[in-house]
JSON list of C-alpha atoms in Angstrom, two decimals:
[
{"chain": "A", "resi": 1, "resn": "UNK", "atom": "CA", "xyz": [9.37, -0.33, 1.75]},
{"chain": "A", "resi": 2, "resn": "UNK", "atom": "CA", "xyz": [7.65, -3.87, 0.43]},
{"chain": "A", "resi": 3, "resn": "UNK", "atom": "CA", "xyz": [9.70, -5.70, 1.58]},
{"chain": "A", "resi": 4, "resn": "UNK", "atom": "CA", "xyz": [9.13, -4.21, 5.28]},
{"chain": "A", "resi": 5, "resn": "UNK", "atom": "CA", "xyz": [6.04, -4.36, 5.01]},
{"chain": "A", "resi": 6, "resn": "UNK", "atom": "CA", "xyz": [6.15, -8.08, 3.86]},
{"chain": "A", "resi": 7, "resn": "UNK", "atom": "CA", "xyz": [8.24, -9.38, 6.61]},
{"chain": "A", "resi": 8, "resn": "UNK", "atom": "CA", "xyz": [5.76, -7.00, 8.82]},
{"chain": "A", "resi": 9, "resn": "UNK", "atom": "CA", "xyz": [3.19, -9.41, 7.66]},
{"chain": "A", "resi": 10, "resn": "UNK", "atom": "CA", "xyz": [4.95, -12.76, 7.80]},
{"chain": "A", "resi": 11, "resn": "UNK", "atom": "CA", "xyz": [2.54, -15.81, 8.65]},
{"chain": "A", "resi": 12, "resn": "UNK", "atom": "CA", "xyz": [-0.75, -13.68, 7.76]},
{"chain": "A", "resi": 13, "resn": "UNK", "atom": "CA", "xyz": [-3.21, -14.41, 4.97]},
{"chain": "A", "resi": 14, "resn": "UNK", "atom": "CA", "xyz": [-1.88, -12.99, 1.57]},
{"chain": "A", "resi": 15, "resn": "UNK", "atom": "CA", "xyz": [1.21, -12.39, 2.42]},
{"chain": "A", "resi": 16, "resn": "UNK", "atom": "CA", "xyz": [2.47, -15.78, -0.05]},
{"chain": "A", "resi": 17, "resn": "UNK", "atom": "CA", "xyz": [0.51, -14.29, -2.71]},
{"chain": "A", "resi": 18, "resn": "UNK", "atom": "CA", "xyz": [2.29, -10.75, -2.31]},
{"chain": "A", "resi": 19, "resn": "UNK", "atom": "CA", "xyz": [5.46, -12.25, -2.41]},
{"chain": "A", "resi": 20, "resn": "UNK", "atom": "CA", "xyz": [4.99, -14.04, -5.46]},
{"chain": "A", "resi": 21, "resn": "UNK", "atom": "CA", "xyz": [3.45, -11.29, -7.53]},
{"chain": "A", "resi": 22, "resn": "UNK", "atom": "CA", "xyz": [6.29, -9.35, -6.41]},
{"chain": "A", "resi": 23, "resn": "UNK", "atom": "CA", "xyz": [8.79, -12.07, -7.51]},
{"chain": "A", "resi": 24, "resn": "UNK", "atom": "CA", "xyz": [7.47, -13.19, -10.66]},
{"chain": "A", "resi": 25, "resn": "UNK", "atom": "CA", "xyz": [8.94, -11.67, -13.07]},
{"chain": "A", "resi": 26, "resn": "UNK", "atom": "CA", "xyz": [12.46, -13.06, -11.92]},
{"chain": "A", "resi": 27, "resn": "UNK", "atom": "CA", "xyz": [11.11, -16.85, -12.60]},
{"chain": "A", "resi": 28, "resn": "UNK", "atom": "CA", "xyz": [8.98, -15.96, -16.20]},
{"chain": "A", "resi": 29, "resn": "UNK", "atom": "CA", "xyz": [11.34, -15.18, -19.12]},
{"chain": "A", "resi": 30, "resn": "UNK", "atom": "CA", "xyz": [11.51, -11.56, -19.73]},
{"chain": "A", "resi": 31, "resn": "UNK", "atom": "CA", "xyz": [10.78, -11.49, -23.58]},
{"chain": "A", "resi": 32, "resn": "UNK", "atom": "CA", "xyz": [7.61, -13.36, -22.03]},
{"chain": "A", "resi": 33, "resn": "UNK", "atom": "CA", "xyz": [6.98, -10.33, -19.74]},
{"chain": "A", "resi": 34, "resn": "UNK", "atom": "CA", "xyz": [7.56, -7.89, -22.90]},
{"chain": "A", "resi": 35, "resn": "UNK", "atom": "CA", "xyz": [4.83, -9.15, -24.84]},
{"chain": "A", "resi": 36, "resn": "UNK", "atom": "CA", "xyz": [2.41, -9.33, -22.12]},
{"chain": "A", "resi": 37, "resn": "UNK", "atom": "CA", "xyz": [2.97, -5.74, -21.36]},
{"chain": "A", "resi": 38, "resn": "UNK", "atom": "CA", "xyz": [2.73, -5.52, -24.91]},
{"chain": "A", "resi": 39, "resn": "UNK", "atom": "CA", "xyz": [-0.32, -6.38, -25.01]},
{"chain": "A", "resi": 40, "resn": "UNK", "atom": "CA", "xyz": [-1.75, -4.48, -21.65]},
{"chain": "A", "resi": 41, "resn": "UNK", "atom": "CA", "xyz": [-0.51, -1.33, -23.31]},
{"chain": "A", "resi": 42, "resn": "UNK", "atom": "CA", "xyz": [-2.12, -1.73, -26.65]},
{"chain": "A", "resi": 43, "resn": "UNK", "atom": "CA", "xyz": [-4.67, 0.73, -27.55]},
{"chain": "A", "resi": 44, "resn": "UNK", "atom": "CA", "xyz": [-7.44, -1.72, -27.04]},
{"chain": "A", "resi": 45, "resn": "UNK", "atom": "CA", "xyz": [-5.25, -3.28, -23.95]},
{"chain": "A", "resi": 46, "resn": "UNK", "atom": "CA", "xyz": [-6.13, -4.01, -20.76]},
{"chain": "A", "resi": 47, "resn": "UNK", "atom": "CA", "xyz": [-5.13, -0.83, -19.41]},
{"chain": "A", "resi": 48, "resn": "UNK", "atom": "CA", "xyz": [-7.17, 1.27, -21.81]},
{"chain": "A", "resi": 49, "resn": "UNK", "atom": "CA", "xyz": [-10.21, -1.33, -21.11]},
{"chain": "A", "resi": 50, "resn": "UNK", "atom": "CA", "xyz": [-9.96, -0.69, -17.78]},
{"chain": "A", "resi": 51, "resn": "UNK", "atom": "CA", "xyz": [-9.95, 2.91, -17.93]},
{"chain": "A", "resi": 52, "resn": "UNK", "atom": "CA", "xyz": [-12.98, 3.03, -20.25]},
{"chain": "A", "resi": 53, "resn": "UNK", "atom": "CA", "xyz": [-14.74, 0.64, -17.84]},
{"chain": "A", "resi": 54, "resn": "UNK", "atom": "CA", "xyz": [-14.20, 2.91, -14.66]},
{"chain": "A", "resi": 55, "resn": "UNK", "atom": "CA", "xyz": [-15.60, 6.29, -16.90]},
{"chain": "A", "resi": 56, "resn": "UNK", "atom": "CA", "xyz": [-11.73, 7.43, -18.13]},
{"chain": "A", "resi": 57, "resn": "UNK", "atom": "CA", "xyz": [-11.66, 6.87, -21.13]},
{"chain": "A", "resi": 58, "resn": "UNK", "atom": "CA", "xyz": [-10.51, 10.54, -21.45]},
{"chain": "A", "resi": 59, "resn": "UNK", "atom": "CA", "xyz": [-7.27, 9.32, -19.91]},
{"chain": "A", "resi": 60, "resn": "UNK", "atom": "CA", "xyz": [-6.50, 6.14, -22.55]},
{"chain": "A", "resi": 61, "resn": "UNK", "atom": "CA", "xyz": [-3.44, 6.57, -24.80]},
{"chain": "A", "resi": 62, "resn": "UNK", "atom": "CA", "xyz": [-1.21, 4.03, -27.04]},
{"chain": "A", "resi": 63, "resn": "UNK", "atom": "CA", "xyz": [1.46, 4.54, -24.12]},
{"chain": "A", "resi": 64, "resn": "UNK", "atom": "CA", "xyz": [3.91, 2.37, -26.68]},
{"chain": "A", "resi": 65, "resn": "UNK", "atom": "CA", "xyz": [3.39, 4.90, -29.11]},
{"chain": "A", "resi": 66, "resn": "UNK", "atom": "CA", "xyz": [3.64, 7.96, -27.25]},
{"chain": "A", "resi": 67, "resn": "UNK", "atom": "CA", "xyz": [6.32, 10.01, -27.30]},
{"chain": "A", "resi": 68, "resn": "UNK", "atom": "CA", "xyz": [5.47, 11.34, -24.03]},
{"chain": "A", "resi": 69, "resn": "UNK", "atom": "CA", "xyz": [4.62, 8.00, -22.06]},
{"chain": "A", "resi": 70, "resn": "UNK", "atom": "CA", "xyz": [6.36, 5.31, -24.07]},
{"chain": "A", "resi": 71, "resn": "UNK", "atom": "CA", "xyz": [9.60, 5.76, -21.86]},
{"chain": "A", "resi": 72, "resn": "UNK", "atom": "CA", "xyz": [7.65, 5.66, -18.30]},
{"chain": "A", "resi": 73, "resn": "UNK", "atom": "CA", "xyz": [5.37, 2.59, -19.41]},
{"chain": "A", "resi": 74, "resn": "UNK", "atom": "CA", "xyz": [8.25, 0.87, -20.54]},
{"chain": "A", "resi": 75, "resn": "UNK", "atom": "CA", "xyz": [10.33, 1.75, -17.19]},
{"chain": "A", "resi": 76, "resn": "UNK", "atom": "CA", "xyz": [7.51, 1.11, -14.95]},
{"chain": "A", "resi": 77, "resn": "UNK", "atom": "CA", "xyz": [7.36, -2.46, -16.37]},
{"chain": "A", "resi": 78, "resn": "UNK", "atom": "CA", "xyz": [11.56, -2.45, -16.42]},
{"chain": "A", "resi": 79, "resn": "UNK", "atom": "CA", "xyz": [10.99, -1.13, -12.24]},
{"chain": "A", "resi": 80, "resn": "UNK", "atom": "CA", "xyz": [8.38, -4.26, -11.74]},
{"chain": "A", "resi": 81, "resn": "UNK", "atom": "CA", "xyz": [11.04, -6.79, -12.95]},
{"chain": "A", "resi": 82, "resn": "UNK", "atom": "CA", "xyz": [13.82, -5.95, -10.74]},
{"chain": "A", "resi": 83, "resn": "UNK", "atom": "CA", "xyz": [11.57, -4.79, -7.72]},
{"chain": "A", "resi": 84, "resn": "UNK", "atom": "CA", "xyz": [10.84, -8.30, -7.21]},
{"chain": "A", "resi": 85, "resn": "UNK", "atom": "CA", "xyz": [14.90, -9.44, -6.66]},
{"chain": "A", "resi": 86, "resn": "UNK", "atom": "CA", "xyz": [15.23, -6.33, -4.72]},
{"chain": "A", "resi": 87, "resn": "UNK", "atom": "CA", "xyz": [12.35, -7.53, -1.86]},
{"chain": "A", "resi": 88, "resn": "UNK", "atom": "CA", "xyz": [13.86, -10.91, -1.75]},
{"chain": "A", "resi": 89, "resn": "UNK", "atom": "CA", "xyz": [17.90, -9.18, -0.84]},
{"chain": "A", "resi": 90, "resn": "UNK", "atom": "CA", "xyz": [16.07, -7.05, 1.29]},
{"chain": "A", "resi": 91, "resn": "UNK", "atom": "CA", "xyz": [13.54, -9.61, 3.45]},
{"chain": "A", "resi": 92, "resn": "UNK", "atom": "CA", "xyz": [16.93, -11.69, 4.06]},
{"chain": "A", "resi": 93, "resn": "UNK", "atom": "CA", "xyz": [18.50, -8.78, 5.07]},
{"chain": "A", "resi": 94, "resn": "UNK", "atom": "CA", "xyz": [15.59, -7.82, 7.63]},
{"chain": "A", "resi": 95, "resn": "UNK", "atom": "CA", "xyz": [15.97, -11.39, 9.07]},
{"chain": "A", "resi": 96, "resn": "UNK", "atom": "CA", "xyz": [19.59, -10.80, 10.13]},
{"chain": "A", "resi": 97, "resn": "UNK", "atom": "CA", "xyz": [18.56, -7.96, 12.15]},
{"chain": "A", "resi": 98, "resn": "UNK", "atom": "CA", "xyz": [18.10, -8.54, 15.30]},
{"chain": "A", "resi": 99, "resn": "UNK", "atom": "CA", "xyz": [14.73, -8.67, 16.86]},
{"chain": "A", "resi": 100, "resn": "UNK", "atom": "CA", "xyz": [15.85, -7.24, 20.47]},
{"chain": "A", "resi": 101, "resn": "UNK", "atom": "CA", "xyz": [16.97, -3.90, 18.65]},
{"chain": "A", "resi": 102, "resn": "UNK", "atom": "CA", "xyz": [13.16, -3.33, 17.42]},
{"chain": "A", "resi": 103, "resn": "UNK", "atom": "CA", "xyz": [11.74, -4.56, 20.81]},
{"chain": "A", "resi": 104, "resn": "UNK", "atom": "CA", "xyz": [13.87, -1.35, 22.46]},
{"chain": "A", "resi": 105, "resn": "UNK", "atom": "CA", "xyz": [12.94, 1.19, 20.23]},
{"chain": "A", "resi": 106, "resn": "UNK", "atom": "CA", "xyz": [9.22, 0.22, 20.79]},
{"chain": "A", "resi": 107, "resn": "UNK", "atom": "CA", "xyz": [10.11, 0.28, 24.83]},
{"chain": "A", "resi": 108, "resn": "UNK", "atom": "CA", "xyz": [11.33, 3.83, 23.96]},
{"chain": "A", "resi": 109, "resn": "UNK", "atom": "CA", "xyz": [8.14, 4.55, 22.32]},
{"chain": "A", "resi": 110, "resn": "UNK", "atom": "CA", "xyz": [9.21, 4.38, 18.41]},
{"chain": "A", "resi": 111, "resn": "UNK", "atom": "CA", "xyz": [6.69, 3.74, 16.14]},
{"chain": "A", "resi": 112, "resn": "UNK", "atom": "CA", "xyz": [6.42, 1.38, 13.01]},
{"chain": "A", "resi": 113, "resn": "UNK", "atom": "CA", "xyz": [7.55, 4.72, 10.86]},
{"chain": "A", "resi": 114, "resn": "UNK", "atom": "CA", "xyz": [10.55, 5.35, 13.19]},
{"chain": "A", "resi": 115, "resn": "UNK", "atom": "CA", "xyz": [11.62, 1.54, 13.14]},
{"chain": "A", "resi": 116, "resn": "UNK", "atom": "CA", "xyz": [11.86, 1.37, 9.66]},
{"chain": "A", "resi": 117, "resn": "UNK", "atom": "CA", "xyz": [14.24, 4.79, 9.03]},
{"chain": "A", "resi": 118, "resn": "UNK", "atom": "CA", "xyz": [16.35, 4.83, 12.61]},
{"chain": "A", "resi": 119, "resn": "UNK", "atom": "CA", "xyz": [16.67, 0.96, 12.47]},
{"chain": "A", "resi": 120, "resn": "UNK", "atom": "CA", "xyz": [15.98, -1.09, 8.72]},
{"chain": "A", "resi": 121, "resn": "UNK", "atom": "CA", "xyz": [17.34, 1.08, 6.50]},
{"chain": "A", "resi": 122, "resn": "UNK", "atom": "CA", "xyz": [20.76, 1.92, 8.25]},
{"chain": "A", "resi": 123, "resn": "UNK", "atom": "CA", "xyz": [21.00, -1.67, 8.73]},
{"chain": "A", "resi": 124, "resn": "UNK", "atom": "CA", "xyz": [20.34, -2.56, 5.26]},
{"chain": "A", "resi": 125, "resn": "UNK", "atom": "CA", "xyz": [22.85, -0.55, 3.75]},
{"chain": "A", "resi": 126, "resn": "UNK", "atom": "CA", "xyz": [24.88, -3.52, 2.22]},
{"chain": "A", "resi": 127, "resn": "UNK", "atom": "CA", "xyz": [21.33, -4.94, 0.46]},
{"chain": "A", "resi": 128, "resn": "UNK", "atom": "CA", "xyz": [21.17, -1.62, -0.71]},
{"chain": "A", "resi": 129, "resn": "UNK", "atom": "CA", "xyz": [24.30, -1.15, -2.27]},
{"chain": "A", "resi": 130, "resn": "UNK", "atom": "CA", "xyz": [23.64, -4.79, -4.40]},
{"chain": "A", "resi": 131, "resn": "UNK", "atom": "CA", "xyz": [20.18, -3.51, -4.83]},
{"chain": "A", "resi": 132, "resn": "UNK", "atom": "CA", "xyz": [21.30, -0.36, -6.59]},
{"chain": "A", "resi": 133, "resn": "UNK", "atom": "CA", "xyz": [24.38, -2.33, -8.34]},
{"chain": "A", "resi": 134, "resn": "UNK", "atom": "CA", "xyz": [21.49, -4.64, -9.77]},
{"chain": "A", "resi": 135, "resn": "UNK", "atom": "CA", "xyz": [19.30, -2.21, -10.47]},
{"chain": "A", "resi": 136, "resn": "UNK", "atom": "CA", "xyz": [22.12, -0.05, -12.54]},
{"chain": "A", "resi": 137, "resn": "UNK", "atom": "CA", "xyz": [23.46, -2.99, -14.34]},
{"chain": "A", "resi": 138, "resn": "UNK", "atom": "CA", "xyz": [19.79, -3.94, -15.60]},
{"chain": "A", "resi": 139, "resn": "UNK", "atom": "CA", "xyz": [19.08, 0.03, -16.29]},
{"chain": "A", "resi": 140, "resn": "UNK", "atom": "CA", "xyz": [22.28, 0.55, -18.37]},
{"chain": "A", "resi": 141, "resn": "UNK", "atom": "CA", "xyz": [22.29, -2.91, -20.52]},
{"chain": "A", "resi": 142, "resn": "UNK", "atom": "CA", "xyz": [18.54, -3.24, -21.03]},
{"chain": "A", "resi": 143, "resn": "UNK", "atom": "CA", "xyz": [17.82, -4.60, -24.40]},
{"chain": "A", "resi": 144, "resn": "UNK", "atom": "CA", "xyz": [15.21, -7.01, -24.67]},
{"chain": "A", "resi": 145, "resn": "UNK", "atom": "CA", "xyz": [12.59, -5.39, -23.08]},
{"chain": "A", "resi": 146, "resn": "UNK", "atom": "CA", "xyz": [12.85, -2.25, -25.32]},
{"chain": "A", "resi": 147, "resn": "UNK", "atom": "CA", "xyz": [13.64, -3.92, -28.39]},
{"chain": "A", "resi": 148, "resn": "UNK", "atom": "CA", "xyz": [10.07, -6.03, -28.02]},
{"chain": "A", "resi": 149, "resn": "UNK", "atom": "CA", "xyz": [7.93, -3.62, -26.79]},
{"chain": "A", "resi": 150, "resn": "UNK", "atom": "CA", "xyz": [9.22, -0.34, -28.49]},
{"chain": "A", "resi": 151, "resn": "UNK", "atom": "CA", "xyz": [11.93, -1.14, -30.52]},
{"chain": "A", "resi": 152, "resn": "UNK", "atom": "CA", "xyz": [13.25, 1.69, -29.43]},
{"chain": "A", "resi": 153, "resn": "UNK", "atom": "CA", "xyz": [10.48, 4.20, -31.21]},
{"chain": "A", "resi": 154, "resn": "UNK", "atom": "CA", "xyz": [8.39, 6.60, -31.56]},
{"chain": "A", "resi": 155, "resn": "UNK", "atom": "CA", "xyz": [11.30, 8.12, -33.11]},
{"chain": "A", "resi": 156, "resn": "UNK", "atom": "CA", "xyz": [14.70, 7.69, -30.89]},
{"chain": "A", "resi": 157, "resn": "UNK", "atom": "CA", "xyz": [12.52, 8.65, -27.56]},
{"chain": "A", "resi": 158, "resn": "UNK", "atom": "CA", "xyz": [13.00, 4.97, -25.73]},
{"chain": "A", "resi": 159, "resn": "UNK", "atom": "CA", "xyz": [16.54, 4.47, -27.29]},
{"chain": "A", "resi": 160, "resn": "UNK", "atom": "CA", "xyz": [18.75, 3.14, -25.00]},
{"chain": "A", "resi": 161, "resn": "UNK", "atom": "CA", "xyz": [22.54, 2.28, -25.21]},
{"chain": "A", "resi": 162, "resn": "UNK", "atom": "CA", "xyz": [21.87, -1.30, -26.17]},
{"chain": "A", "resi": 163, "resn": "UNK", "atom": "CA", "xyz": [19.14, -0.34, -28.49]},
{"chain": "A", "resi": 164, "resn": "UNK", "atom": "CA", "xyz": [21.91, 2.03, -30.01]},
{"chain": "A", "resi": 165, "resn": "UNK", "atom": "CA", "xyz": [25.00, -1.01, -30.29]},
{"chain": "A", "resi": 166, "resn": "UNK", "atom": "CA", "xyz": [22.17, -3.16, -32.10]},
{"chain": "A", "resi": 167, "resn": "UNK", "atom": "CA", "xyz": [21.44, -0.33, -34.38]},
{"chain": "A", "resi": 168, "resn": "UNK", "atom": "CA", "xyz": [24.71, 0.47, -34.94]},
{"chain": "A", "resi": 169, "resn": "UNK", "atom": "CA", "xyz": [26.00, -3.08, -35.31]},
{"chain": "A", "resi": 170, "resn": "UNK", "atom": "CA", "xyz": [23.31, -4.91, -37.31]},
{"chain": "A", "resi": 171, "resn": "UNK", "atom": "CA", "xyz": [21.75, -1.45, -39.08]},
{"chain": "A", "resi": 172, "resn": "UNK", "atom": "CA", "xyz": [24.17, 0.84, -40.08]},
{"chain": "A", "resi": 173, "resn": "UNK", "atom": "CA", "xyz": [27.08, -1.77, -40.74]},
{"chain": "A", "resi": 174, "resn": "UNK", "atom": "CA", "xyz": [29.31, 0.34, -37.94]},
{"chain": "A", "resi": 175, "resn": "UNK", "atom": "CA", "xyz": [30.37, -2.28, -36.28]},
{"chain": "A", "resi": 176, "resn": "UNK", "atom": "CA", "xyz": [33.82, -0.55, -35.06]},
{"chain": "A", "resi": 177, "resn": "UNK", "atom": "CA", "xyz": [31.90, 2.26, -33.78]},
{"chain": "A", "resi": 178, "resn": "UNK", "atom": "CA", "xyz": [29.34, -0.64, -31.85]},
{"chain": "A", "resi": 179, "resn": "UNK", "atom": "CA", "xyz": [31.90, -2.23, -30.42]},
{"chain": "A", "resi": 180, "resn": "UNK", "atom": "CA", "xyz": [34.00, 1.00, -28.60]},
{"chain": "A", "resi": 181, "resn": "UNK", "atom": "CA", "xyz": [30.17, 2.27, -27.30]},
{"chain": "A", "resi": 182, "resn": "UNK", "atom": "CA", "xyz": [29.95, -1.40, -26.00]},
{"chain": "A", "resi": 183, "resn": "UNK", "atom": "CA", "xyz": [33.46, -1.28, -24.36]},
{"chain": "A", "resi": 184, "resn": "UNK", "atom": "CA", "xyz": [32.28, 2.77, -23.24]},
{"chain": "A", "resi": 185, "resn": "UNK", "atom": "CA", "xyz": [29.21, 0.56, -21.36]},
{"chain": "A", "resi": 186, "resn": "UNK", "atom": "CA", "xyz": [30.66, -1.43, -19.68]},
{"chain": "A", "resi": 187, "resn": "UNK", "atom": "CA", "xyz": [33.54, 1.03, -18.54]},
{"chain": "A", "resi": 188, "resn": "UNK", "atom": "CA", "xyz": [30.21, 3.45, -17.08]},
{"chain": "A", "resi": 189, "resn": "UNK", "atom": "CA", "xyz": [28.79, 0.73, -15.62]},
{"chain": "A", "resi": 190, "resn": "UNK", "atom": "CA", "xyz": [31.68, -0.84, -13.92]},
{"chain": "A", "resi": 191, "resn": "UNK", "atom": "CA", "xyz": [32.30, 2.91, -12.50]},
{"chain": "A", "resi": 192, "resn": "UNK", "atom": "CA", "xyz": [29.29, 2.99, -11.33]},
{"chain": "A", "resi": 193, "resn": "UNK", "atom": "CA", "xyz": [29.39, -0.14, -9.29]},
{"chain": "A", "resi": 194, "resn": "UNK", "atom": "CA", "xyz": [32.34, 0.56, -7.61]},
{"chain": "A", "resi": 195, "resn": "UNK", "atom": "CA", "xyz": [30.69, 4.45, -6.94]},
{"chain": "A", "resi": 196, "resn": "UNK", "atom": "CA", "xyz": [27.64, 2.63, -5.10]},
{"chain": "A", "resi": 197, "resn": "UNK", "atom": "CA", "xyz": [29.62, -0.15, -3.17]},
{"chain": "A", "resi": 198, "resn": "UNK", "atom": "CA", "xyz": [32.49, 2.45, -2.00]},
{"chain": "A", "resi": 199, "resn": "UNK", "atom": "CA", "xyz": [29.58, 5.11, -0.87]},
{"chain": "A", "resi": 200, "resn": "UNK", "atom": "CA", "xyz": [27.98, 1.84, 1.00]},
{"chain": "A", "resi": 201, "resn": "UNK", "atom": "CA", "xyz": [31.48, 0.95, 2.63]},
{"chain": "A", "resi": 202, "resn": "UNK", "atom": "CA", "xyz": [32.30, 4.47, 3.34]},
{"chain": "A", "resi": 203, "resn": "UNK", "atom": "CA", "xyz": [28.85, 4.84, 5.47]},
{"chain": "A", "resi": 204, "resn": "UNK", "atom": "CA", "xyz": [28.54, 1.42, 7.23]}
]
């Protein structure tokens, strides 16, 4: 959806600006964009500050140390980082479409909602299928951005598998048992992959 919108808006004001908010994160190291978040989540953050400064202060947490928003505040900021790679596969894919298609479903009276679900999206079902690849991959073997922020706390409740190999491997000494949950990830993953590309091949 941003990145129709984006190449909606090609050539006006803002629309460089969008694009590189959107694409930061892919050009700043991500232990960089841990702490930051880090620090916007803090309980004296930026996020809190703003809440108090807009009268919620009823609403301010420590989101890191919640067990029931750690996991969301830490996948909203995992969601920012790859959203960014996601708009860029998909604006190149809305550039190979051809413009003549859009012009006739506007001559048959289709809208900017219709366009986008009867014309982009069927036609960017190969971005899609890397997008979601991506977007697995970075789900499944996340690691740095929970280890800085979380560490995988409060208690086990932002534990992911790489989160688990480290604490296995470097922890508890089980470095056997590491290693075949390592080999295990990469076998799900690898699934999963070919799942998403033979669903894209099977519908194009």
């Amino acid at each position: 959806m941003s990145a129709a919108l984006v190449a909606r808006r090609s050539g006006r004001r803002g629309t460089f600006l969008i694009r590189t908010l959107l694409f930061l994160p892919q050009v700043v190291p991500l232990v960089a964009v841990a702490v930051i978040w880090r620090w916007v989540y803090a309980e004296n953050g930026t996020l809190n500050q703003a809440l108090r400064a807009i009268g919620l202060g009823r609403l301010t947490d420590s989101w890191l140390g919640s067990f029931t928003w750690a996991l969301p505040a830490v996948g909203l900021v995992g969601t920012w980082v790859v959203a960014g790679l996601c708009m860029v596969l998909f604006l190149s894919g809305t550039q190979r479409i051809d413009q003549e298609i859009y012009e006739a479903a506007r001559m048959d009276g289709a809208g900017p909602v219709r366009e986008f679900w009867s014309i982009t999206v069927p036609l960017l079902r190969p971005e899609m299928a890397v997008a979601l690849s991506i977007t697995v991959i970075a789900a499944l073997s996340s690691f740095d951005l929970i280890y800085i922020t979380t560490g995988g706390g409060p208690g086990n409740s932002t534990v992911v598998p790489g989160i688990l190999i480290y604490r296995l491997a470097f922890g508890g000494g089980a470095v056997g048992l590491a290693s075949a949950l390592a080999v295990v990830l990469t076998l799900v993953i690898s699934v999963a992959v070919v799942f998403i590309n033979h669903l894209a091949r099977e519908r194009s």
